[in-house]
CSV table of C-alpha atoms and ligand atoms in Angstrom, one decimal:
chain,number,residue,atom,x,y,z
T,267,UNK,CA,-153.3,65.7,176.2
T,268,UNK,CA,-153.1,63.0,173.8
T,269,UNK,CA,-151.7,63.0,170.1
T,270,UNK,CA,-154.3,62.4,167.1
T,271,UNK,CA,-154.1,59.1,165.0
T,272,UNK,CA,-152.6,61.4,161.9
T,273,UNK,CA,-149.7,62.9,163.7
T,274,UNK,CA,-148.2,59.8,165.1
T,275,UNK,CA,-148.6,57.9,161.5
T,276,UNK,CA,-146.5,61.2,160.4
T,277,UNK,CA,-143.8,60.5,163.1
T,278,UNK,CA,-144.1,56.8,162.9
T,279,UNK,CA,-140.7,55.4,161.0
T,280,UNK,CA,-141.5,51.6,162.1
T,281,UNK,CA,-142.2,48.2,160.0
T,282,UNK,CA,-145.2,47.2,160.2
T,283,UNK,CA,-148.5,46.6,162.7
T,284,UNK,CA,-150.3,43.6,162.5
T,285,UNK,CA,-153.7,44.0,163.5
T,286,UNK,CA,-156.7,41.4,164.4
T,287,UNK,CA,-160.1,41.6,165.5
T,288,UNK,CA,-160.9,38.9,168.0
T,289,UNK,CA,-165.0,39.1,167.1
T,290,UNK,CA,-165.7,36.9,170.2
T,291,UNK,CA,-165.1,39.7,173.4
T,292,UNK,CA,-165.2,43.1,170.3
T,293,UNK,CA,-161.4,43.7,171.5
T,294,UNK,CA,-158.8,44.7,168.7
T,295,UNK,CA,-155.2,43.5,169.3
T,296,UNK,CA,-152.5,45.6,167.5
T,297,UNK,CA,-149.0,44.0,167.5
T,298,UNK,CA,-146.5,46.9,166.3
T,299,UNK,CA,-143.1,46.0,165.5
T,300,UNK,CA,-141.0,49.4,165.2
T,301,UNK,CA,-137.3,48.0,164.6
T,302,UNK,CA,-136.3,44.6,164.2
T,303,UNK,CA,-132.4,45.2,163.0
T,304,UNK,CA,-131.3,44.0,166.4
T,305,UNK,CA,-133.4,41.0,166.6
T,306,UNK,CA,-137.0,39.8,166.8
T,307,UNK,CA,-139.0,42.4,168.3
T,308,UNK,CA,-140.0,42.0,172.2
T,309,UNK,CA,-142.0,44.3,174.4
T,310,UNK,CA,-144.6,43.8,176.6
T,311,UNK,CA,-148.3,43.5,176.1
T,312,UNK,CA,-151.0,46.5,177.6
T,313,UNK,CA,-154.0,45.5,177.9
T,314,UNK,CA,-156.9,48.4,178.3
T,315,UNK,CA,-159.6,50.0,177.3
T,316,UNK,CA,-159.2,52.8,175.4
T,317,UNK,CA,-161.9,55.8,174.0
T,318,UNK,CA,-161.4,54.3,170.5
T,319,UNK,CA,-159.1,51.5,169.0
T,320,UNK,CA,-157.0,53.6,167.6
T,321,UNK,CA,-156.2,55.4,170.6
T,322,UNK,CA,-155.2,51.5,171.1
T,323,UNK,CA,-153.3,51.6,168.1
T,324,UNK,CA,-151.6,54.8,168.4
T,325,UNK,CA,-150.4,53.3,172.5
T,326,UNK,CA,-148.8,50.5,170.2
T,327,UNK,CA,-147.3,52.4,167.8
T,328,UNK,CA,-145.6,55.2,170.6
T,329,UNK,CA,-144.5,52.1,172.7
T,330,UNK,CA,-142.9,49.8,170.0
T,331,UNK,CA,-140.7,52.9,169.2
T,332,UNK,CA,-139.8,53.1,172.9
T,333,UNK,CA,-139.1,49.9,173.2
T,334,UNK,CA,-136.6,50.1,170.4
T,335,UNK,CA,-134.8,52.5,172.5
T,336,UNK,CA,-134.8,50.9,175.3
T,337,UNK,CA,-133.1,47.5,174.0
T,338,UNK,CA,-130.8,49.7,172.2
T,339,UNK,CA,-130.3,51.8,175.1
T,340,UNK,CA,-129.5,48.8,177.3
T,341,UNK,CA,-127.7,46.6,175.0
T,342,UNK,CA,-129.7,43.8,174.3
T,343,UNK,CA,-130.4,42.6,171.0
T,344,UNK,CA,-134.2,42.4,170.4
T,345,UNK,CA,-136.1,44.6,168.5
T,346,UNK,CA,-138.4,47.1,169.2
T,347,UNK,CA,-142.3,45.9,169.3
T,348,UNK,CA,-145.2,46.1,171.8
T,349,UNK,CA,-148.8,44.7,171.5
T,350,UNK,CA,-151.6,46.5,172.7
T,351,UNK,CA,-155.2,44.9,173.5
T,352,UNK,CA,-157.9,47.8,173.6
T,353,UNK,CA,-160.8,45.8,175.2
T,354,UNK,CA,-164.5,46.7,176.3
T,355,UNK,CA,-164.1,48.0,179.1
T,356,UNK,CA,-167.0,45.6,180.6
T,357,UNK,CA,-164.9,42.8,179.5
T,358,UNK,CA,-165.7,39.6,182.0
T,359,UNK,CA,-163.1,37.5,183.8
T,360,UNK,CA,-163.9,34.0,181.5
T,361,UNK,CA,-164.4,36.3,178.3
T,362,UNK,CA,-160.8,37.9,179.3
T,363,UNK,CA,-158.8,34.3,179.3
T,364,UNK,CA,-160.9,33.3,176.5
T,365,UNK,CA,-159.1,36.4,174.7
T,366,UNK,CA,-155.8,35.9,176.3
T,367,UNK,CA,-156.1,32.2,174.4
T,368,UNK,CA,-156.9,33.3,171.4
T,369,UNK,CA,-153.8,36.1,172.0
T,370,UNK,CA,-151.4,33.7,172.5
T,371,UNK,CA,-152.7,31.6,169.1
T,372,UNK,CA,-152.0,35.0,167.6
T,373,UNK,CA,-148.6,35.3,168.5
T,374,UNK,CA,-147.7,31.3,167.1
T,375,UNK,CA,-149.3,32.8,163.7
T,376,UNK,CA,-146.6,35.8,163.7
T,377,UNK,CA,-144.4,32.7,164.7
T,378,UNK,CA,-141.8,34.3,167.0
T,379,UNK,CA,-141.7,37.7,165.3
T,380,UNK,CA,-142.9,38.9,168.2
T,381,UNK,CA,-142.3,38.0,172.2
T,382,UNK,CA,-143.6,39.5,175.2
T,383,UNK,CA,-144.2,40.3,178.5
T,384,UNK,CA,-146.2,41.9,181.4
T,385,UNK,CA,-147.3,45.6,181.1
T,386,UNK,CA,-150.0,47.8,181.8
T,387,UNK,CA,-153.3,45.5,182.3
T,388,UNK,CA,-151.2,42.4,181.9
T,389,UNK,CA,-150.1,39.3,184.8
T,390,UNK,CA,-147.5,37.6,184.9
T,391,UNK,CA,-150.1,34.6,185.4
T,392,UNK,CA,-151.0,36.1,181.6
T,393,UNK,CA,-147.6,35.5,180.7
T,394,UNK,CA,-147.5,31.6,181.8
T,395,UNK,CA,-150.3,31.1,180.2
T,396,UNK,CA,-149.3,32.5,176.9
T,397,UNK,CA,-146.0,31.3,177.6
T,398,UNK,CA,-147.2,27.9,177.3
T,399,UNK,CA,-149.5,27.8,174.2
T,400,UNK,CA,-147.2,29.7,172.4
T,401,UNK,CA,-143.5,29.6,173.2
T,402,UNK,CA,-143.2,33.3,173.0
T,403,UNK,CA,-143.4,34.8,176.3
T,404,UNK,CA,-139.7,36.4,177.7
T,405,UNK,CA,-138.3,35.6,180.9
T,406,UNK,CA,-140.3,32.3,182.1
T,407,UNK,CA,-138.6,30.0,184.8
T,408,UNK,CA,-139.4,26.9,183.8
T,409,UNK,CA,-142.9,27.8,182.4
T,410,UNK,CA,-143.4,29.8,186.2
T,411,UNK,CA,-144.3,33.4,185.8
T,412,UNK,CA,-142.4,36.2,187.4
T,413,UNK,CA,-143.1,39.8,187.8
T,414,UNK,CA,-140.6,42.4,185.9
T,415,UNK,CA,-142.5,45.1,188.1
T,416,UNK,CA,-139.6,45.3,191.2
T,417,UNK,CA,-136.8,44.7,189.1
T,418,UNK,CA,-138.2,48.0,187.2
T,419,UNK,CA,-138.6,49.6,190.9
T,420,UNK,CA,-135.2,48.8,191.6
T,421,UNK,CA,-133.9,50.2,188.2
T,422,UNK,CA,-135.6,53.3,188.8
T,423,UNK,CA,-134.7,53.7,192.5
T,424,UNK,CA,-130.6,53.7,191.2
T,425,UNK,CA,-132.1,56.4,188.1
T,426,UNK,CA,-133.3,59.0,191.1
T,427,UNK,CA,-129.9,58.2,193.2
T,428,UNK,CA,-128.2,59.5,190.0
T,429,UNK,CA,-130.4,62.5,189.5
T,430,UNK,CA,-130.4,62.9,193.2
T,431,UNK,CA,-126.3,63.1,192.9
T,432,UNK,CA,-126.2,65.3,189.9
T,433,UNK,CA,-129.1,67.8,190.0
T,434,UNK,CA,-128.7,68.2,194.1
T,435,UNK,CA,-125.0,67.2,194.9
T,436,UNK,CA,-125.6,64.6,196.9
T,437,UNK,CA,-127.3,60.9,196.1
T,438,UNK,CA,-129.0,60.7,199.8
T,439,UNK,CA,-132.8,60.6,200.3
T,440,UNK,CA,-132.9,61.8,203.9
T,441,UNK,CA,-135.1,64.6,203.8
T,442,UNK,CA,-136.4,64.4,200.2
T,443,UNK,CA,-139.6,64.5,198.7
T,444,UNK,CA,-140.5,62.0,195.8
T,445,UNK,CA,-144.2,62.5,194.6
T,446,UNK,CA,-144.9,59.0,193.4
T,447,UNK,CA,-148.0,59.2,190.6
T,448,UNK,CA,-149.4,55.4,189.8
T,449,UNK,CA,-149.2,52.5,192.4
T,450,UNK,CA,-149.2,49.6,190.1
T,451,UNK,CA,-146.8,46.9,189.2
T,452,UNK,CA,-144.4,49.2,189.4
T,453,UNK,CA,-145.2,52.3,191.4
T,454,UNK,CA,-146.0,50.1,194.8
T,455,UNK,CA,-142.6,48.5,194.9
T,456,UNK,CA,-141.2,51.8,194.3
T,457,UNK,CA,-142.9,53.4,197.4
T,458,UNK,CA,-141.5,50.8,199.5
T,459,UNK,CA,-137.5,50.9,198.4
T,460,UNK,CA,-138.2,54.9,198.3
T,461,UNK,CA,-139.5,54.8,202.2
T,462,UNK,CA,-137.0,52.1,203.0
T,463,UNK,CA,-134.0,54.3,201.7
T,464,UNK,CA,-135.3,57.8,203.9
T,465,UNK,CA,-137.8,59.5,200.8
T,466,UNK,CA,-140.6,61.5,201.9
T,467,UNK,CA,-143.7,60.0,200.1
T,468,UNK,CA,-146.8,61.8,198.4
T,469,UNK,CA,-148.3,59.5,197.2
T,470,UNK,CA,-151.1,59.6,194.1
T,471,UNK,CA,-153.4,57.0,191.9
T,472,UNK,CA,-156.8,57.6,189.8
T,473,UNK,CA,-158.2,54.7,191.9
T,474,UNK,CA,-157.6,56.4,195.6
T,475,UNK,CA,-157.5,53.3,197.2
T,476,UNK,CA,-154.2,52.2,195.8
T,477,UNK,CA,-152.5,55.2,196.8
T,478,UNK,CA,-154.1,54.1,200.6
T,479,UNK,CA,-152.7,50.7,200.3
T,480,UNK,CA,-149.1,52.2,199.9
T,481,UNK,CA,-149.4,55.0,202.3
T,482,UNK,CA,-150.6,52.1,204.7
T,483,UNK,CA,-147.9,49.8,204.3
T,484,UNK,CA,-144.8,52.4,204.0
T,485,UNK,CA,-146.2,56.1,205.5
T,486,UNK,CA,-146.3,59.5,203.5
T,487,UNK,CA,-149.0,61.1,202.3
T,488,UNK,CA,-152.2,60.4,199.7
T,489,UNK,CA,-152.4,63.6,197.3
T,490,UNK,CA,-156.1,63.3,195.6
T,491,UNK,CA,-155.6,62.9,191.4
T,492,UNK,CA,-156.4,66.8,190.6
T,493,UNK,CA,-154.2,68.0,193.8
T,494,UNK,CA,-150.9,66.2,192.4
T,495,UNK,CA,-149.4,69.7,190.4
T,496,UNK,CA,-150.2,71.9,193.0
T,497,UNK,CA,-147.3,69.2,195.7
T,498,UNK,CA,-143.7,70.6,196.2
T,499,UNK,CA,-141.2,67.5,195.3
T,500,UNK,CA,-137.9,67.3,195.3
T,501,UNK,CA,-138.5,64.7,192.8
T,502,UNK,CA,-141.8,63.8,190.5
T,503,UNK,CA,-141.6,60.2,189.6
T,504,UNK,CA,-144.6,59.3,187.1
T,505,UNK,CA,-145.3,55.9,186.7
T,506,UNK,CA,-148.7,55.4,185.4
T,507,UNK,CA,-150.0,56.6,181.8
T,508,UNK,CA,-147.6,58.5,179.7
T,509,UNK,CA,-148.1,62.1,178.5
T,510,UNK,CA,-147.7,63.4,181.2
T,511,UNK,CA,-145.5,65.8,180.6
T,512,UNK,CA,-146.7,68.4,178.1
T,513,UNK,CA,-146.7,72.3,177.3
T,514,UNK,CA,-150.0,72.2,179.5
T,515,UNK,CA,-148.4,70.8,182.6
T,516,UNK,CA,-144.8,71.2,182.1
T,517,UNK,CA,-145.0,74.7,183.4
T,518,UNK,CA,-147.0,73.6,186.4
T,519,UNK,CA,-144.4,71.2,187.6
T,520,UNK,CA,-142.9,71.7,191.1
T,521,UNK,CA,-140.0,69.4,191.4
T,522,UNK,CA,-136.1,69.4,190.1
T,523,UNK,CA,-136.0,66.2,188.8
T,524,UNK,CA,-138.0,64.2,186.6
T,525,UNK,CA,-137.5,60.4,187.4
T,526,UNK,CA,-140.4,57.5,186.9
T,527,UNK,CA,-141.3,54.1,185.4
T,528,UNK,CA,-144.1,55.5,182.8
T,529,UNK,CA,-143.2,55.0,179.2
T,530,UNK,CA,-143.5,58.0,176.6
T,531,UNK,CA,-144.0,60.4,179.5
T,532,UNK,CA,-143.2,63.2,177.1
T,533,UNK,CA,-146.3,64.1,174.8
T,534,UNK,CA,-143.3,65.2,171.8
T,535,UNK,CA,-139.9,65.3,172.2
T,536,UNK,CA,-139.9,69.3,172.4
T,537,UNK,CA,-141.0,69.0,176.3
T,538,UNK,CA,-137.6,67.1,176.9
T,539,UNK,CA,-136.4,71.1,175.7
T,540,UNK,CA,-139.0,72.6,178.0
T,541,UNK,CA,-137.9,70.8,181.1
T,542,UNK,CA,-134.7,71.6,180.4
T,543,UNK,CA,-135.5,75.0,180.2
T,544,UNK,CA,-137.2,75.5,183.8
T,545,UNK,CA,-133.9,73.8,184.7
T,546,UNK,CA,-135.7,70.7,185.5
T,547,UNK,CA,-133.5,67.2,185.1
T,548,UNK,CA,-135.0,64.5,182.9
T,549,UNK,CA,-134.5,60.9,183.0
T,550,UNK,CA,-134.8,59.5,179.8
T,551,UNK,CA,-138.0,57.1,180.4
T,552,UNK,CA,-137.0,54.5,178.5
T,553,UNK,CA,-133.5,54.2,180.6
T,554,UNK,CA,-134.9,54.6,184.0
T,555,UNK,CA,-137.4,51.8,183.5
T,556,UNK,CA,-135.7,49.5,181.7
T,557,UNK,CA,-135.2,47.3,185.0
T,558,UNK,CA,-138.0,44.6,184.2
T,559,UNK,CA,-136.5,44.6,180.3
T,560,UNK,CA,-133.0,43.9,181.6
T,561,UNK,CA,-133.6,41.6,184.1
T,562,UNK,CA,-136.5,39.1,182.1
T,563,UNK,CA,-134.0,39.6,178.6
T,564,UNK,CA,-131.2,38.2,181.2
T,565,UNK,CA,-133.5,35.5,182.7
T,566,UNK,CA,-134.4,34.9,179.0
T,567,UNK,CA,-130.7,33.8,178.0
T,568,UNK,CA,-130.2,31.8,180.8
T,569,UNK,CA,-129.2,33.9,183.7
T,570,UNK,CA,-130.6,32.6,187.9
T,571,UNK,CA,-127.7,34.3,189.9
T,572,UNK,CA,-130.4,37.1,191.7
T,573,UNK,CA,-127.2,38.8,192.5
T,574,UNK,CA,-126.1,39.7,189.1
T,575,UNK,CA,-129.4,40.4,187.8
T,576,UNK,CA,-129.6,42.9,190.1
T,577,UNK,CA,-126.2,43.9,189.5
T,578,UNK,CA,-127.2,44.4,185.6
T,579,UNK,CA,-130.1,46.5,186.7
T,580,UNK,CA,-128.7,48.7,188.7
T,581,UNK,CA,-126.2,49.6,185.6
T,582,UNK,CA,-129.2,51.7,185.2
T,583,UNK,CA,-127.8,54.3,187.6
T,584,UNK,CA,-124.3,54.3,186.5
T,585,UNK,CA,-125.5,54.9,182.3
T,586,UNK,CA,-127.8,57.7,183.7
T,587,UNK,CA,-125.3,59.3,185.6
T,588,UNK,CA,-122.9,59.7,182.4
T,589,UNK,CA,-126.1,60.5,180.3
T,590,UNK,CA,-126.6,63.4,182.8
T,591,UNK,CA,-123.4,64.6,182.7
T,592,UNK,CA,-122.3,64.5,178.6
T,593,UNK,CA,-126.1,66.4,178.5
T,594,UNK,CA,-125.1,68.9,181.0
T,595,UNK,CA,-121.7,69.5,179.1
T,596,UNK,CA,-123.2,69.8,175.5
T,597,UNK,CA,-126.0,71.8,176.7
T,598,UNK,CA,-129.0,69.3,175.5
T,599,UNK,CA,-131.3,67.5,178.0
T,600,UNK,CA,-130.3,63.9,178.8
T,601,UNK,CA,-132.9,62.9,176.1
T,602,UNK,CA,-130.2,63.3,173.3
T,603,UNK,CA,-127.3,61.7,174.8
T,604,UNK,CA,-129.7,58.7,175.3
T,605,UNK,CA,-130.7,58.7,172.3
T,606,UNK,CA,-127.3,59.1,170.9
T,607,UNK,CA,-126.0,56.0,172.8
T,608,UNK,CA,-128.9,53.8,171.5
T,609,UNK,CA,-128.2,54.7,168.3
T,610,UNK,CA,-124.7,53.9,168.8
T,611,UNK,CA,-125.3,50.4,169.7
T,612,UNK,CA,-128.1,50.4,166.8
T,613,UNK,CA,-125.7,51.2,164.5
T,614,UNK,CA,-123.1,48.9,165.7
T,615,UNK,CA,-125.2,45.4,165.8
T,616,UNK,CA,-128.4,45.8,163.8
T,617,UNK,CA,-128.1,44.6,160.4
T,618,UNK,CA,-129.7,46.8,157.8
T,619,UNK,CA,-133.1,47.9,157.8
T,620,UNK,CA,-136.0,45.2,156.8
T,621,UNK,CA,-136.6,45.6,153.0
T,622,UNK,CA,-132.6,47.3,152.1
T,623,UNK,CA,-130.9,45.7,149.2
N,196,LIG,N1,-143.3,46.1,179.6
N,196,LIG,C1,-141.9,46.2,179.8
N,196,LIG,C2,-141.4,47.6,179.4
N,196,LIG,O1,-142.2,48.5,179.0
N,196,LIG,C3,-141.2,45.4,178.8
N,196,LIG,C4,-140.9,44.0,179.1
N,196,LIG,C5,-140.5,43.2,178.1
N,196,LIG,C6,-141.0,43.4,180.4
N,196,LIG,C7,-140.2,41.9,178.3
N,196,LIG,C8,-140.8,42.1,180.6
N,196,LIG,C9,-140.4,41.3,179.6
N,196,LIG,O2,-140.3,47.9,179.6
């Protein structure tokens, strides 16, 4: 299920989207900046192919806005942005770093508006590289790329404890199933701290293989793409695409909890109401993966001590667990005491809105 071009720009309440063609490869880069009260507007950049550009554009739009939560969410004062490059999907290795260049010359002509870091379709090798021509990639050690992806793993991982504790009364894995859907960046380092803590694993991926690596290298089992609704889970963890959860599939789910690393897993916010109804627990998306965003925003202001970025991530677990329980007390899913703490902090520290007075 996706949403059309028309009702996003009827939802959309961001700046601006700066869009350029890049004639050379046919790719169409869309850098959307949602809220910038906090600060210049970070996210990372998706690269992918996608039906039609402006499915590409409508990605950017939804992210941006999620990344505003999630600073906000968090604490950290950047604003809300995300780029997305929807390439041909026969796009060649040279003609890729050839458009990767001409990215990064893109970002020096928005001249720090905008800063960013790995996603979907995106290296950390990316990030050097843009790093260097352009100043404006978040979280390099001395120029050296890192990866956000196990600091997200880990951020997640302390989200499901906290489920774990509040849906199920108890925070231990022994004996639980987590259905793990998307072995990427994120998903693969997930697997492992999930096996290495006692999780059952089921383990899915479009490309099959991926979900083989895992299931090689920490057990479980591969569920084929089309099989994954009809697995019994104590907990569904999505971290691939978003949209996942919708009024088509919401009322397929088998699980109790809710718990991944996607962004915009909802389709609308009404689906945060339906899980809630089939007395499913939600955690907020842009909370449970803000791992990588916490720890590179850290490593950006100057922070090496691996201890206490892990410390910071981890916080992850803690804010969730409260978010679960003012939710459960006021009757709402977790979705509206998330968003009500963002806004808090938005409220607090961002200056007025671009273009006020
Ligand atoms: N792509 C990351 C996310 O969606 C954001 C990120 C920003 C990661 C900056 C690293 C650095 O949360």
């Amino acid at each position: 299920m996706t949403r059309g071009f028309l009702d996003v720009t009827e939802a959309w309440n961001g700046e601006s989207v700066v869009t350029a063609f890049d004639s050379a490869t046919g790719a169409w880069i869309f850098v959307a900046l949602h809220d910038t009260r906090l600060g210049p507007a970070a996210g990372g950049t998706r690269m992918a192919s996608y039906p039609a550009p402006v499915d590409g554009l409508i990605d950017a739009m939804r992210l941006a806005e999620g990344m505003t939560w999630k600073w906000a969410g968090v604490g950290v004062r950047f604003g809300g942005g995300k780029a997305v490059i929807a390439i041909p999907d026969d796009l060649g290795d040279e003609a890729r770093a050839g458009l990767v260049d001409r990215y990064a010359a893109h970002l020096v002509s928005l001249r720090g508006a905008f800063q960013t870091g790995v996603d979907m379709g995106t290296t950390p090798e990316d990030m050097a590289r843009i790093g260097a021509i352009s100043g404006y990639a978040v979280g390099l050690v001395d120029g050296k790329p890192g990866d956000p992806g196990p600091y997200t793993a880990r951020g997640v991982l302390a989200g499901i404890r906290a489920a774990l504790e509040h849906r199920f009364g108890e925070a231990d894995f022994g004996g639980r199933a987590v259905l793990v859907q998307g072995l990427g960046d994120v998903g693969f380092p997930l697997a492992g701290l999930l096996a290495e803590a006692g999780a059952t694993l089921h383990l899915t991926d479009l490309r099959e293989e991926a979900a083989r690596r895992a299931q090689t290298r920490f057990g479980g089992t591969v569920i084929p793409a089309d099989g994954m609704w009809e697995v019994d889970a104590d907990v569904y963890a999505p971290c691939a695409v978003g949209a996942t959860l919708n009024p088509d599939t919401i009322p397929r789910l088998r699980c109790g909890i809710v718990a991944g690393s996607a962004n915009n897993q909802l389709l609308s916010d009404a689906d945060a109401e339906r899980l809630r109804a089939r007395g499913i627990l939600y955690a907020p998306d842009y909370v449970i993966n803000a791992g990588g965003a916490v720890a590179f925003s850290a490593i950006h202001r100057g922070e090496r001590d691996e201890t206490r970025l892990r410390a910071r991530v981890d916080e992850i677990g803690s804010s969730l667990r409260e978010m679960f329980e003012e939710a459960a007390g006021a009757g709402e899913s977790p979705l509206h005491a998330a968003r009500r703490r963002a806004r808090r902090f938005l409220d607090a520290h961002g200056g007025p809105p671009p273009g006020a007075g």
